[in-house]
């Protein structure tokens, strides 16, 4: 029940006075109400069941109960290997424990909560057998190519680096690997998570996951490396060509150059000149730029002007030496190519934060991102916990408590999750299950008739 107390600015929800939800930060009491009224328990259960919900004769009724959940409670109390046999158990435990964070792990060979009983038997039967292919990308890993923010801070000037990562990886996962059921999620603060949920993705071995992660591994830079990317060979891989021509080049030249002022100071352009292996070329360019400082100020963007000069010098006829051939592309890749946390993608047993969690530092909900319109996503407009409860408060008493989420700014995100991701996924899972079931029936029938 949501009540309005007109005598004060704060909220009274289910008898709890919360303070002004529009101005207060993250609050454990808010979290209790969020899990009670807005968190999509049923949708999370449907997703992670993959149609193994007991309704089809071929479904695996133990499937969901072998999934690991990890809860982080207040004061950094960490509960791993939580498991639940059904939706009701999951929902009741979340509402009771009110975790500050929910992480999702793999599906194990046995119920993870009972793993100790199996370990005592002497047989190593407790092992991950299924897990979504996952990717984790943080904006803080781009600190050496952004000047507006650093660390966990993010703004609308540097966030487009995440948009580029989504575009490059999403296109490749679909076109190069044939995956269809891909969920992109805002981490709540500084990055994005990707869940690839096709059956063939969930059943990949660690070696296969490593191979896919390595396929995406182009950025190899560190703080001691002037050249973060080395594009070797006579011809670029078609995936890299597509990424460069369709996404990276345009983004670098039309947005990043100016938003980060990459050539505006000597300190900044020297970082770029260090990526050129020919000292005579860098001296020529440096001399041109130093002399231009003393000339009249141009109305043109200095970042664009200097980039065009750099490109012209590197790509002119006499400069087409083997070592310089790809310098332009390598600079663009160094600044824009996705920087994936490789270890997260390589191993089945890595945990990843559940969608629709609330980030404890920002109070923002980890909402899905539509990869088809990811350039429209604004992390500063993602609903916060206090904002959602304020929206419920404004709505007042309603009889249709089941649709409370629709009365908040979370409704649109949940609707997208259901219509664009969950329904097509479950349809595919049921078709696969039915196909396998019919094949087994036919096989059985054939053996009997023989």
mmCIF file of C-alpha atoms in Angstrom, residues 124-426:
data_model
loop_
_atom_site.group_PDB
_atom_site.id
_atom_site.type_symbol
_atom_site.label_atom_id
_atom_site.label_comp_id
_atom_site.label_asym_id
_atom_site.label_seq_id
_atom_site.Cartn_x
_atom_site.Cartn_y
_atom_site.Cartn_z
ATOM 1 C CA UNK A 124 34.428 -34.180 -8.085
ATOM 2 C CA UNK A 125 30.819 -33.904 -9.286
ATOM 3 C CA UNK A 126 30.296 -30.250 -8.357
ATOM 4 C CA UNK A 127 31.219 -28.401 -11.530
ATOM 5 C CA UNK A 128 29.666 -25.677 -13.722
ATOM 6 C CA UNK A 129 27.862 -27.185 -16.718
ATOM 7 C CA UNK A 130 26.095 -24.192 -18.239
ATOM 8 C CA UNK A 131 26.498 -20.429 -18.210
ATOM 9 C CA UNK A 132 25.601 -17.524 -20.448
ATOM 10 C CA UNK A 133 28.477 -16.103 -22.466
ATOM 11 C CA UNK A 134 29.074 -12.798 -20.686
ATOM 12 C CA UNK A 135 31.014 -9.587 -21.309
ATOM 13 C CA UNK A 136 31.847 -6.826 -18.847
ATOM 14 C CA UNK A 137 33.054 -3.417 -20.066
ATOM 15 C CA UNK A 138 33.918 -0.542 -17.704
ATOM 16 C CA UNK A 139 34.486 3.096 -18.685
ATOM 17 C CA UNK A 140 37.342 3.292 -16.159
ATOM 18 C CA UNK A 141 39.401 1.062 -18.485
ATOM 19 C CA UNK A 142 39.380 3.955 -20.978
ATOM 20 C CA UNK A 143 40.997 6.459 -18.603
ATOM 21 C CA UNK A 144 44.064 6.926 -20.821
ATOM 22 C CA UNK A 145 41.919 8.124 -23.754
ATOM 23 C CA UNK A 146 39.348 10.316 -21.977
ATOM 24 C CA UNK A 147 40.012 13.674 -20.332
ATOM 25 C CA UNK A 148 36.545 14.639 -19.105
ATOM 26 C CA UNK A 149 36.328 12.031 -16.306
ATOM 27 C CA UNK A 150 38.342 9.331 -14.609
ATOM 28 C CA UNK A 151 37.720 6.251 -12.481
ATOM 29 C CA UNK A 152 34.064 5.484 -11.895
ATOM 30 C CA UNK A 153 32.935 8.951 -13.022
ATOM 31 C CA UNK A 154 31.123 9.173 -16.326
ATOM 32 C CA UNK A 155 29.489 11.950 -18.354
ATOM 33 C CA UNK A 156 27.799 12.384 -21.711
ATOM 34 C CA UNK A 157 31.152 13.181 -23.362
ATOM 35 C CA UNK A 158 32.749 9.829 -22.527
ATOM 36 C CA UNK A 159 29.689 7.548 -22.258
ATOM 37 C CA UNK A 160 29.527 7.177 -26.096
ATOM 38 C CA UNK A 161 32.611 4.949 -25.756
ATOM 39 C CA UNK A 162 30.206 2.414 -24.210
ATOM 40 C CA UNK A 163 27.800 2.920 -27.115
ATOM 41 C CA UNK A 164 30.600 2.090 -29.544
ATOM 42 C CA UNK A 165 31.456 -1.059 -27.558
ATOM 43 C CA UNK A 166 27.832 -2.211 -27.703
ATOM 44 C CA UNK A 167 27.612 -1.648 -31.463
ATOM 45 C CA UNK A 168 30.886 -3.389 -32.322
ATOM 46 C CA UNK A 169 30.338 -6.447 -30.136
ATOM 47 C CA UNK A 170 26.601 -6.848 -30.735
ATOM 48 C CA UNK A 171 26.981 -6.807 -34.533
ATOM 49 C CA UNK A 172 29.777 -9.374 -34.369
ATOM 50 C CA UNK A 173 27.960 -11.699 -31.950
ATOM 51 C CA UNK A 174 24.997 -11.773 -34.325
ATOM 52 C CA UNK A 175 26.731 -11.732 -37.719
ATOM 53 C CA UNK A 176 29.970 -13.613 -37.004
ATOM 54 C CA UNK A 177 28.771 -16.114 -34.403
ATOM 55 C CA UNK A 178 25.057 -16.415 -35.214
ATOM 56 C CA UNK A 179 23.776 -15.602 -31.714
ATOM 57 C CA UNK A 180 20.272 -14.111 -31.436
ATOM 58 C CA UNK A 181 19.319 -13.760 -27.776
ATOM 59 C CA UNK A 182 21.593 -11.024 -26.460
ATOM 60 C CA UNK A 183 20.827 -8.811 -23.468
ATOM 61 C CA UNK A 184 22.757 -5.573 -22.859
ATOM 62 C CA UNK A 185 22.444 -4.047 -19.386
ATOM 63 C CA UNK A 186 23.644 -0.789 -17.813
ATOM 64 C CA UNK A 187 25.855 -1.675 -14.839
ATOM 65 C CA UNK A 188 24.288 1.100 -12.777
ATOM 66 C CA UNK A 189 27.338 3.330 -12.711
ATOM 67 C CA UNK A 190 30.257 3.113 -15.132
ATOM 68 C CA UNK A 191 29.757 0.408 -17.728
ATOM 69 C CA UNK A 192 27.734 -2.233 -19.513
ATOM 70 C CA UNK A 193 27.200 -5.973 -19.229
ATOM 71 C CA UNK A 194 26.314 -8.347 -22.028
ATOM 72 C CA UNK A 195 24.492 -11.677 -21.620
ATOM 73 C CA UNK A 196 24.471 -14.036 -24.626
ATOM 74 C CA UNK A 197 21.692 -16.512 -23.846
ATOM 75 C CA UNK A 198 21.356 -18.824 -26.876
ATOM 76 C CA UNK A 199 21.529 -22.509 -25.966
ATOM 77 C CA UNK A 200 24.754 -22.964 -27.923
ATOM 78 C CA UNK A 201 26.285 -19.993 -26.063
ATOM 79 C CA UNK A 202 25.287 -21.317 -22.637
ATOM 80 C CA UNK A 203 26.871 -24.702 -23.370
ATOM 81 C CA UNK A 204 30.260 -23.374 -24.498
ATOM 82 C CA UNK A 205 33.310 -24.817 -22.742
ATOM 83 C CA UNK A 206 35.880 -22.556 -21.074
ATOM 84 C CA UNK A 207 38.202 -23.158 -24.032
ATOM 85 C CA UNK A 208 35.519 -22.071 -26.489
ATOM 86 C CA UNK A 209 34.719 -18.995 -24.400
ATOM 87 C CA UNK A 210 38.402 -18.100 -24.360
ATOM 88 C CA UNK A 211 38.539 -18.414 -28.138
ATOM 89 C CA UNK A 212 35.589 -16.021 -28.546
ATOM 90 C CA UNK A 213 37.080 -13.548 -26.060
ATOM 91 C CA UNK A 214 40.390 -13.679 -27.955
ATOM 92 C CA UNK A 215 38.519 -13.021 -31.200
ATOM 93 C CA UNK A 216 37.526 -9.648 -29.730
ATOM 94 C CA UNK A 217 40.952 -8.963 -28.232
ATOM 95 C CA UNK A 218 42.549 -6.122 -30.159
ATOM 96 C CA UNK A 219 43.325 -3.602 -27.449
ATOM 97 C CA UNK A 220 46.515 -4.733 -25.699
ATOM 98 C CA UNK A 221 47.635 -1.465 -24.177
ATOM 99 C CA UNK A 222 48.636 -0.517 -20.655
ATOM 100 C CA UNK A 223 49.852 2.625 -18.949
ATOM 101 C CA UNK A 224 53.430 1.889 -20.036
ATOM 102 C CA UNK A 225 52.517 1.225 -23.650
ATOM 103 C CA UNK A 226 52.397 4.141 -26.074
ATOM 104 C CA UNK A 227 50.769 1.999 -28.718
ATOM 105 C CA UNK A 228 47.736 0.148 -27.380
ATOM 106 C CA UNK A 229 46.931 -1.624 -30.632
ATOM 107 C CA UNK A 230 49.084 -3.418 -33.159
ATOM 108 C CA UNK A 231 47.312 -4.352 -36.393
ATOM 109 C CA UNK A 232 49.570 -6.893 -38.060
ATOM 110 C CA UNK A 233 49.369 -8.782 -41.333
ATOM 111 C CA UNK A 234 48.898 -7.690 -44.930
ATOM 112 C CA UNK A 235 45.120 -7.320 -44.589
ATOM 113 C CA UNK A 236 42.836 -6.619 -41.651
ATOM 114 C CA UNK A 237 40.386 -9.295 -40.549
ATOM 115 C CA UNK A 238 36.911 -8.620 -42.052
ATOM 116 C CA UNK A 239 35.517 -8.102 -38.536
ATOM 117 C CA UNK A 240 38.042 -5.333 -37.878
ATOM 118 C CA UNK A 241 37.422 -3.758 -41.288
ATOM 119 C CA UNK A 242 33.683 -3.686 -40.607
ATOM 120 C CA UNK A 243 34.149 -2.291 -37.095
ATOM 121 C CA UNK A 244 36.456 0.441 -38.401
ATOM 122 C CA UNK A 245 34.409 1.511 -41.432
ATOM 123 C CA UNK A 246 30.930 1.194 -39.894
ATOM 124 C CA UNK A 247 31.508 2.391 -36.323
ATOM 125 C CA UNK A 248 34.961 3.421 -35.092
ATOM 126 C CA UNK A 249 36.219 5.842 -37.744
ATOM 127 C CA UNK A 250 33.101 7.994 -37.830
ATOM 128 C CA UNK A 251 32.809 8.079 -34.039
ATOM 129 C CA UNK A 252 36.452 9.061 -33.610
ATOM 130 C CA UNK A 253 36.328 11.830 -36.206
ATOM 131 C CA UNK A 254 32.886 13.308 -35.532
ATOM 132 C CA UNK A 255 32.646 12.956 -31.741
ATOM 133 C CA UNK A 256 35.690 11.835 -29.774
ATOM 134 C CA UNK A 257 38.228 14.203 -31.367
ATOM 135 C CA UNK A 258 36.328 17.270 -30.209
ATOM 136 C CA UNK A 259 34.600 15.987 -27.058
ATOM 137 C CA UNK A 260 37.949 14.911 -25.565
ATOM 138 C CA UNK A 261 40.073 17.650 -27.251
ATOM 139 C CA UNK A 262 42.619 15.041 -28.268
ATOM 140 C CA UNK A 263 44.955 17.469 -30.053
ATOM 141 C CA UNK A 264 44.297 20.644 -28.073
ATOM 142 C CA UNK A 265 47.519 20.641 -26.029
ATOM 143 C CA UNK A 266 51.074 19.475 -26.591
ATOM 144 C CA UNK A 267 50.798 16.956 -23.774
ATOM 145 C CA UNK A 268 47.812 15.350 -25.482
ATOM 146 C CA UNK A 269 49.032 15.284 -29.043
ATOM 147 C CA UNK A 270 52.433 13.962 -27.945
ATOM 148 C CA UNK A 271 50.626 10.823 -26.703
ATOM 149 C CA UNK A 272 49.363 10.306 -30.251
ATOM 150 C CA UNK A 273 52.675 11.107 -31.905
ATOM 151 C CA UNK A 274 54.304 8.425 -29.729
ATOM 152 C CA UNK A 275 52.207 5.849 -31.606
ATOM 153 C CA UNK A 276 54.029 6.671 -34.862
ATOM 154 C CA UNK A 277 57.194 4.530 -35.226
ATOM 155 C CA UNK A 278 59.036 6.938 -37.563
ATOM 156 C CA UNK A 279 60.834 9.789 -35.742
ATOM 157 C CA UNK A 280 61.305 11.835 -38.938
ATOM 158 C CA UNK A 281 57.554 11.844 -39.501
ATOM 159 C CA UNK A 282 56.745 12.834 -35.925
ATOM 160 C CA UNK A 283 59.334 15.639 -36.055
ATOM 161 C CA UNK A 284 57.795 16.978 -39.256
ATOM 162 C CA UNK A 285 54.287 16.976 -37.780
ATOM 163 C CA UNK A 286 55.428 18.389 -34.441
ATOM 164 C CA UNK A 287 57.222 21.244 -36.159
ATOM 165 C CA UNK A 288 54.119 22.074 -38.187
ATOM 166 C CA UNK A 289 51.928 22.201 -35.079
ATOM 167 C CA UNK A 290 54.392 24.203 -32.996
ATOM 168 C CA UNK A 291 54.708 26.830 -35.717
ATOM 169 C CA UNK A 292 50.920 26.992 -36.087
ATOM 170 C CA UNK A 293 50.673 28.094 -32.446
ATOM 171 C CA UNK A 294 52.406 31.317 -33.374
ATOM 172 C CA UNK A 295 50.212 31.941 -36.412
ATOM 173 C CA UNK A 296 46.772 33.535 -36.409
ATOM 174 C CA UNK A 297 44.050 31.674 -34.542
ATOM 175 C CA UNK A 298 41.828 29.675 -36.886
ATOM 176 C CA UNK A 299 38.077 29.428 -36.398
ATOM 177 C CA UNK A 300 38.271 25.730 -37.243
ATOM 178 C CA UNK A 301 38.409 23.100 -34.515
ATOM 179 C CA UNK A 302 42.118 22.563 -33.861
ATOM 180 C CA UNK A 303 41.500 18.891 -33.072
ATOM 181 C CA UNK A 304 39.948 18.268 -36.490
ATOM 182 C CA UNK A 305 42.598 20.337 -38.313
ATOM 183 C CA UNK A 306 45.502 18.505 -36.685
ATOM 184 C CA UNK A 307 43.951 15.093 -37.238
ATOM 185 C CA UNK A 308 43.530 15.826 -40.943
ATOM 186 C CA UNK A 309 47.132 17.004 -41.136
ATOM 187 C CA UNK A 310 48.315 13.845 -39.371
ATOM 188 C CA UNK A 311 46.301 11.619 -41.705
ATOM 189 C CA UNK A 312 47.568 13.429 -44.795
ATOM 190 C CA UNK A 313 51.196 13.103 -43.691
ATOM 191 C CA UNK A 314 50.901 9.407 -42.857
ATOM 192 C CA UNK A 315 48.941 8.498 -45.967
ATOM 193 C CA UNK A 316 50.805 10.614 -48.527
ATOM 194 C CA UNK A 317 52.688 8.740 -51.263
ATOM 195 C CA UNK A 318 56.199 9.009 -49.845
ATOM 196 C CA UNK A 319 55.120 8.022 -46.321
ATOM 197 C CA UNK A 320 53.545 4.683 -47.233
ATOM 198 C CA UNK A 321 56.303 2.633 -45.641
ATOM 199 C CA UNK A 322 55.255 -0.717 -44.134
ATOM 200 C CA UNK A 323 55.563 0.578 -40.550
ATOM 201 C CA UNK A 324 53.310 3.572 -41.213
ATOM 202 C CA UNK A 325 50.710 1.832 -43.326
ATOM 203 C CA UNK A 326 48.241 1.305 -40.520
ATOM 204 C CA UNK A 327 49.127 4.081 -38.093
ATOM 205 C CA UNK A 328 45.870 5.955 -38.726
ATOM 206 C CA UNK A 329 43.775 2.848 -38.098
ATOM 207 C CA UNK A 330 45.849 1.897 -35.044
ATOM 208 C CA UNK A 331 45.312 5.334 -33.493
ATOM 209 C CA UNK A 332 41.544 5.099 -34.037
ATOM 210 C CA UNK A 333 41.430 1.557 -32.603
ATOM 211 C CA UNK A 334 43.555 2.601 -29.612
ATOM 212 C CA UNK A 335 41.071 5.310 -28.683
ATOM 213 C CA UNK A 336 37.745 3.681 -29.546
ATOM 214 C CA UNK A 337 37.860 -0.126 -29.688
ATOM 215 C CA UNK A 338 35.982 -2.008 -26.892
ATOM 216 C CA UNK A 339 38.059 -2.876 -23.831
ATOM 217 C CA UNK A 340 36.622 -6.125 -22.528
ATOM 218 C CA UNK A 341 37.408 -7.660 -19.138
ATOM 219 C CA UNK A 342 38.758 -10.843 -20.697
ATOM 220 C CA UNK A 343 38.726 -13.008 -17.555
ATOM 221 C CA UNK A 344 34.984 -12.499 -17.030
ATOM 222 C CA UNK A 345 34.239 -13.903 -20.494
ATOM 223 C CA UNK A 346 36.683 -16.823 -20.418
ATOM 224 C CA UNK A 347 35.410 -18.821 -17.448
ATOM 225 C CA UNK A 348 31.990 -20.274 -16.656
ATOM 226 C CA UNK A 349 32.219 -19.677 -12.917
ATOM 227 C CA UNK A 350 32.391 -15.867 -13.040
ATOM 228 C CA UNK A 351 29.569 -13.985 -11.358
ATOM 229 C CA UNK A 352 27.787 -11.035 -12.972
ATOM 230 C CA UNK A 353 25.345 -8.565 -11.484
ATOM 231 C CA UNK A 354 21.694 -9.336 -12.181
ATOM 232 C CA UNK A 355 19.653 -6.981 -14.364
ATOM 233 C CA UNK A 356 17.278 -4.691 -12.438
ATOM 234 C CA UNK A 357 19.571 -4.591 -9.387
ATOM 235 C CA UNK A 358 20.151 -1.173 -7.836
ATOM 236 C CA UNK A 359 23.708 0.154 -7.749
ATOM 237 C CA UNK A 360 24.489 0.978 -4.085
ATOM 238 C CA UNK A 361 26.729 3.947 -4.975
ATOM 239 C CA UNK A 362 24.456 5.704 -7.466
ATOM 240 C CA UNK A 363 21.050 4.309 -6.566
ATOM 241 C CA UNK A 364 20.436 3.748 -10.285
ATOM 242 C CA UNK A 365 18.717 0.614 -11.566
ATOM 243 C CA UNK A 366 20.636 -1.737 -13.887
ATOM 244 C CA UNK A 367 18.233 -1.393 -16.801
ATOM 245 C CA UNK A 368 18.474 -3.106 -20.212
ATOM 246 C CA UNK A 369 19.848 -1.158 -23.183
ATOM 247 C CA UNK A 370 18.406 -1.558 -26.668
ATOM 248 C CA UNK A 371 21.448 -2.175 -28.937
ATOM 249 C CA UNK A 372 19.457 -0.934 -31.950
ATOM 250 C CA UNK A 373 19.066 2.463 -30.295
ATOM 251 C CA UNK A 374 22.005 2.455 -27.869
ATOM 252 C CA UNK A 375 23.149 5.919 -28.979
ATOM 253 C CA UNK A 376 19.927 7.270 -27.419
ATOM 254 C CA UNK A 377 20.714 5.777 -24.003
ATOM 255 C CA UNK A 378 21.530 8.409 -21.376
ATOM 256 C CA UNK A 379 23.008 6.994 -18.134
ATOM 257 C CA UNK A 380 22.193 10.226 -16.291
ATOM 258 C CA UNK A 381 18.472 9.685 -16.908
ATOM 259 C CA UNK A 382 18.306 6.093 -15.655
ATOM 260 C CA UNK A 383 15.774 5.946 -12.803
ATOM 261 C CA UNK A 384 17.086 5.902 -9.264
ATOM 262 C CA UNK A 385 15.622 4.034 -6.342
ATOM 263 C CA UNK A 386 14.396 7.209 -4.663
ATOM 264 C CA UNK A 387 12.896 8.498 -7.915
ATOM 265 C CA UNK A 388 10.914 5.281 -8.427
ATOM 266 C CA UNK A 389 9.479 5.352 -4.927
ATOM 267 C CA UNK A 390 8.592 9.006 -5.356
ATOM 268 C CA UNK A 391 6.725 8.083 -8.537
ATOM 269 C CA UNK A 392 4.818 5.408 -6.646
ATOM 270 C CA UNK A 393 4.061 7.941 -3.948
ATOM 271 C CA UNK A 394 2.671 10.445 -6.456
ATOM 272 C CA UNK A 395 0.462 7.717 -7.915
ATOM 273 C CA UNK A 396 -1.267 7.254 -4.604
ATOM 274 C CA UNK A 397 -3.511 4.336 -3.716
ATOM 275 C CA UNK A 398 -4.323 1.943 -6.538
ATOM 276 C CA UNK A 399 -6.228 -1.307 -6.597
ATOM 277 C CA UNK A 400 -4.120 -2.788 -9.414
ATOM 278 C CA UNK A 401 -0.972 -3.410 -7.385
ATOM 279 C CA UNK A 402 0.237 -5.922 -9.992
ATOM 280 C CA UNK A 403 0.874 -3.087 -12.431
ATOM 281 C CA UNK A 404 2.650 -0.716 -10.059
ATOM 282 C CA UNK A 405 5.841 -0.879 -12.124
ATOM 283 C CA UNK A 406 3.964 0.517 -15.133
ATOM 284 C CA UNK A 407 3.269 3.666 -13.144
ATOM 285 C CA UNK A 408 6.974 4.373 -12.795
ATOM 286 C CA UNK A 409 9.804 5.201 -15.192
ATOM 287 C CA UNK A 410 10.965 1.587 -14.811
ATOM 288 C CA UNK A 411 7.924 0.371 -16.752
ATOM 289 C CA UNK A 412 9.426 1.127 -20.165
ATOM 290 C CA UNK A 413 12.627 -0.804 -19.391
ATOM 291 C CA UNK A 414 10.701 -3.809 -18.127
ATOM 292 C CA UNK A 415 8.437 -3.755 -21.162
ATOM 293 C CA UNK A 416 11.496 -3.772 -23.458
ATOM 294 C CA UNK A 417 13.048 -6.658 -21.493
ATOM 295 C CA UNK A 418 9.893 -8.729 -21.875
ATOM 296 C CA UNK A 419 8.987 -7.991 -25.484
ATOM 297 C CA UNK A 420 12.407 -7.733 -27.155
ATOM 298 C CA UNK A 421 14.400 -10.260 -25.135
ATOM 299 C CA UNK A 422 12.416 -12.595 -22.883
ATOM 300 C CA UNK A 423 9.530 -13.611 -25.161
ATOM 301 C CA UNK A 424 11.677 -14.401 -28.229
ATOM 302 C CA UNK A 425 14.134 -16.273 -25.982
ATOM 303 C CA UNK A 426 11.475 -18.453 -24.343
#
